[in-house]
Coordinates of C-alpha atoms in Angstrom, one line a residue:
X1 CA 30.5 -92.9 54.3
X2 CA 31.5 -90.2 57.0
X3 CA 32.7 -87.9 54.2
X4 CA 29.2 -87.9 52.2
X5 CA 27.4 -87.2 55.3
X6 CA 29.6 -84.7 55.9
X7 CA 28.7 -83.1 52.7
X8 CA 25.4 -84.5 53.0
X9 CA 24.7 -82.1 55.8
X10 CA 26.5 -78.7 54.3
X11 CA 24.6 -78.9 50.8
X12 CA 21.0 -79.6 52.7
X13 CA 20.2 -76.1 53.3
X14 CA 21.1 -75.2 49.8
X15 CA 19.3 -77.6 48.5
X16 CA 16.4 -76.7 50.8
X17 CA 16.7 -73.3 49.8
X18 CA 17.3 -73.9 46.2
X19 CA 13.3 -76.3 46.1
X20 CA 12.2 -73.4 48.3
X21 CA 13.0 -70.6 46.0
X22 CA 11.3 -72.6 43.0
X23 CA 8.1 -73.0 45.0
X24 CA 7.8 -69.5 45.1
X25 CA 8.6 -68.8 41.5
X26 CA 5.8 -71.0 40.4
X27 CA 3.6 -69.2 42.9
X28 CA 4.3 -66.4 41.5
X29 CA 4.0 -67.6 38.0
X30 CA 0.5 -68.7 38.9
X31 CA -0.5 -65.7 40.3
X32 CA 0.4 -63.5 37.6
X33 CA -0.8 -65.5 35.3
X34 CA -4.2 -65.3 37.3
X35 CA -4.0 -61.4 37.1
X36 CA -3.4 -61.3 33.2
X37 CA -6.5 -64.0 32.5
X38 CA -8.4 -61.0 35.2
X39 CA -6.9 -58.1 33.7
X40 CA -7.8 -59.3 30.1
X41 CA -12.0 -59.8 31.4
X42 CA -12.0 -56.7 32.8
X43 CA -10.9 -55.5 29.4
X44 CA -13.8 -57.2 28.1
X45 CA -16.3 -55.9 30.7
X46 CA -14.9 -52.3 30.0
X47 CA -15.5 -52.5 26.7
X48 CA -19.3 -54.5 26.8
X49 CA -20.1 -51.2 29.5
X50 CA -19.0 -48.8 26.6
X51 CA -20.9 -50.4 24.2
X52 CA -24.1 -50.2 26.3
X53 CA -23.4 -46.7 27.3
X54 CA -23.1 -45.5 23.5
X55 CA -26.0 -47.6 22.8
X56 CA -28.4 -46.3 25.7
X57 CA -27.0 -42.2 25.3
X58 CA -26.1 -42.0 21.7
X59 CA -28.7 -38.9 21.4
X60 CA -27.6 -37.5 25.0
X61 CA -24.3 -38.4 26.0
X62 CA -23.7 -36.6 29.4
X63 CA -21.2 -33.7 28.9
X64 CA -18.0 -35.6 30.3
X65 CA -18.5 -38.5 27.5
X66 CA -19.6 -36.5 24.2
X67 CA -16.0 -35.7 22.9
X68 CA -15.5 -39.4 23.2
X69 CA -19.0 -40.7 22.0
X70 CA -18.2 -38.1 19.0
X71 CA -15.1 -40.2 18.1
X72 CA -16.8 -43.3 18.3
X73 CA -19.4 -42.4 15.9
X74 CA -17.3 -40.9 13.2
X75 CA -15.1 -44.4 13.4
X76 CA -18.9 -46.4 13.3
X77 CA -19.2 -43.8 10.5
X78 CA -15.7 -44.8 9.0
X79 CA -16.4 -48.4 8.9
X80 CA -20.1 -48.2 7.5
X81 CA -18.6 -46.2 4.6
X82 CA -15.8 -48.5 4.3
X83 CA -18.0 -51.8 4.1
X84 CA -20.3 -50.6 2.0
X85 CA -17.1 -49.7 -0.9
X86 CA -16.6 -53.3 -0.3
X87 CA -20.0 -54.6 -0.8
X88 CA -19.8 -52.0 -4.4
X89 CA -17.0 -53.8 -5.5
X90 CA -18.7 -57.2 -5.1
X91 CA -21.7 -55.8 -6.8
X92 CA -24.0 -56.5 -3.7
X93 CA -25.9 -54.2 -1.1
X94 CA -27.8 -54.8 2.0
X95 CA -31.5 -54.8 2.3
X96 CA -32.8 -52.4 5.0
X97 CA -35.3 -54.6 6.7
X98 CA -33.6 -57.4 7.5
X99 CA -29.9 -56.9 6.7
X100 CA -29.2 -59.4 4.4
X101 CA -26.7 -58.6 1.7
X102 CA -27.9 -59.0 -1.7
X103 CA -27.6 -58.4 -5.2
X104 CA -27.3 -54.7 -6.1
X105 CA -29.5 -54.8 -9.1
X106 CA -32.6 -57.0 -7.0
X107 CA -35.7 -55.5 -6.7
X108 CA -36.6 -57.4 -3.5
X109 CA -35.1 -59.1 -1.2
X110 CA -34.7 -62.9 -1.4
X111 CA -34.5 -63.4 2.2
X112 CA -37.5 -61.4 3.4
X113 CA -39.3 -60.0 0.3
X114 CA -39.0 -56.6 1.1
X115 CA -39.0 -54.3 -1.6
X116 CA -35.3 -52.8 -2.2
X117 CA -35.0 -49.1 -3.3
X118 CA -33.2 -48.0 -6.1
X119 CA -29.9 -46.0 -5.9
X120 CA -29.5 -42.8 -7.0
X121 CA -30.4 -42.2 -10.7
X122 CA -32.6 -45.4 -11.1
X123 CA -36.4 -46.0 -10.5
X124 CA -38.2 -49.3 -10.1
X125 CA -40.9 -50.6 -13.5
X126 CA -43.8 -50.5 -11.7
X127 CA -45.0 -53.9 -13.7
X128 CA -41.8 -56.5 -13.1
X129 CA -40.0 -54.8 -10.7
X130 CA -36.7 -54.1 -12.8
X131 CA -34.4 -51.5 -12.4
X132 CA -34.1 -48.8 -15.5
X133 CA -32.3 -45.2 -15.7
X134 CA -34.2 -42.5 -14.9
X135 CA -35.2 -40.7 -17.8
X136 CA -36.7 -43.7 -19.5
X137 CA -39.8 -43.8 -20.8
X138 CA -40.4 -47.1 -21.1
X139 CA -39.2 -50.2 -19.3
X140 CA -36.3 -52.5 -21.5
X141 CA -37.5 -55.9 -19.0
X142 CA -41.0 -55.5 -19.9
X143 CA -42.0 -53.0 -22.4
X144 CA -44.7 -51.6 -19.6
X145 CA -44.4 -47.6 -19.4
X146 CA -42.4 -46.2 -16.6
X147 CA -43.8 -44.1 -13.5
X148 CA -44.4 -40.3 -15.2
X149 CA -43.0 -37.4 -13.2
X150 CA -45.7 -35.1 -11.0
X151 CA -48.1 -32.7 -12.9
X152 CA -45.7 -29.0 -12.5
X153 CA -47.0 -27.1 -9.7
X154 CA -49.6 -24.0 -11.1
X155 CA -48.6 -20.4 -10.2
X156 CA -49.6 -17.5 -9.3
X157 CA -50.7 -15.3 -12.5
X158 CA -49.8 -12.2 -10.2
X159 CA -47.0 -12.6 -8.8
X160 CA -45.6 -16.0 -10.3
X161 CA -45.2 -18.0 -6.4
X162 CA -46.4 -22.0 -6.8
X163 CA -50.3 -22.5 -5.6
X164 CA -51.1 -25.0 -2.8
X165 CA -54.2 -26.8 -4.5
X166 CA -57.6 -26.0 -4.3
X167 CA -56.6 -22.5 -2.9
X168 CA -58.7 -19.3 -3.7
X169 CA -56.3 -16.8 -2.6
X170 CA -52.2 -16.6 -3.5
X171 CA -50.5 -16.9 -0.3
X172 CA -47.8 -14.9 -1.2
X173 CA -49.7 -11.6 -2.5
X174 CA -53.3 -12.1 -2.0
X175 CA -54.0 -12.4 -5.3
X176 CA -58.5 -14.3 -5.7
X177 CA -58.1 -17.5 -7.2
X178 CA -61.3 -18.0 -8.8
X179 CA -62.1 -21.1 -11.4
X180 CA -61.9 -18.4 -14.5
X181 CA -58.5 -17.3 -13.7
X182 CA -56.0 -18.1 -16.0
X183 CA -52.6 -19.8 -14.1
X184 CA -49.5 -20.0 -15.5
X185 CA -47.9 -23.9 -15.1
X186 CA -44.1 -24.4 -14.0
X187 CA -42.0 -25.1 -16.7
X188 CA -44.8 -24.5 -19.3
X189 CA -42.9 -24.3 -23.2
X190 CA -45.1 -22.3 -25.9
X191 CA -46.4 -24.6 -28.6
X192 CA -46.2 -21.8 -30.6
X193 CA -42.8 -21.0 -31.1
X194 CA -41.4 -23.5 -28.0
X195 CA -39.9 -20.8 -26.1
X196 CA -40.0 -22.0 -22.2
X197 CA -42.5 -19.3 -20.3
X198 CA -41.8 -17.0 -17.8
X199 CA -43.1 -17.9 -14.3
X200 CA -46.3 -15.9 -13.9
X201 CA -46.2 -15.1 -17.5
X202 CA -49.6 -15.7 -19.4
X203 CA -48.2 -14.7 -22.8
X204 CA -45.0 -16.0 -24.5
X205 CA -42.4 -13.4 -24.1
X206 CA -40.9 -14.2 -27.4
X207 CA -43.9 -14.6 -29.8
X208 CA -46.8 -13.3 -27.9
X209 CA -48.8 -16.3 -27.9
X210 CA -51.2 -17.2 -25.0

């Protein structure tokens, strides 16, 4: 019984030290783990402060930020462009007034109504809201006749430059306009012979008709 007090009394400070040094390992364990959870909302907090500050300055980023702002916006850029090859492939678009992804070939939006324009190369029947070709004359939905191109701008029979309407003097050379004056029309083709006319020409250049 001696002996194991004996021993008893040589291991205690060991032992003491040995509980001690475990104490302060899952202090310190703790702690850290307290500065990683703080380091990770600062992270946050930096990043919800950028997005304010390209939000708020996006037109006027003060001189220190543009080169970085600049980055930003070509990656916002990047992403937009990369989305919409996306939505393409799926055969859907987003509608401008309230964001909602729909259909590419809808005419108006089924979650706000708005009216959808067409892409590039398309126009909108004017009757049922289909989508046809440009260069169609008629539409293939509803038969109904498609939205006719402007009248050609008239020119000048002086000097050939387009007229702003209802003037009484050419702009470009001072030429009186009066309601007798002959004026060439852009693009105008000679029913004579079908030759396309000359701008400021009054007579066909090819077969002398008027």
């Amino acid at each position: 019984m001696a002996l194991l007090d004996y021993f008893g009394k040589k291991t205690a400070p060991f032992t003491n030290q040995i509980t001690q040094q475990a104490k302060i390992h899952a202090e310190v364990s703790r702690l850290q783990g307290l500065i990683t959870e703080q380091e990770k909302e600062l992270q946050r907090l930096y990043i919800r402060l950028g997005k304010a500050y390209v939000a708020a300055h996006r037109e006027n980023p003060a001189a220190e930020f543009a080169d970085t702002l600049a980055d930003v916006l070509r990656s916002e850029a990047c992403i937009d462009d990369y989305n919409n090859q996306i939505r393409a492939c799926k055969g859907i678009t987003v509608c401008k007034a309230c964001g909602a992804e729909i259909p590419q070939n809808t005419a108006f939006c089924s979650s706000c109504g708005a009216r959808v324009e067409p892409p590039a190369g398309y126009v909108i029947c004017e009757n049922c809201g289909s989508r046809m070709e440009k260069g169609q004359n008629f539409c293939t939905e509803c038969g109904a006749p498609l939205a006719r191109p402007e009248a050609p701008a008239e020119l000048c029979p002086n000097c050939g430059a387009e007229l702003t309407e209802g003037a009484k003097f050419c702009s470009n050379c001072g030429t009186s306009l009066t309601k007798d004056t002959p004026r060439p029309v852009a693009g105008r083709v000679c029913t004579h012979c079908g030759t396309e006319a000359k701008p400021g020409s009054l007579f066909c250049t090819e077969c002398g008709e008027s």
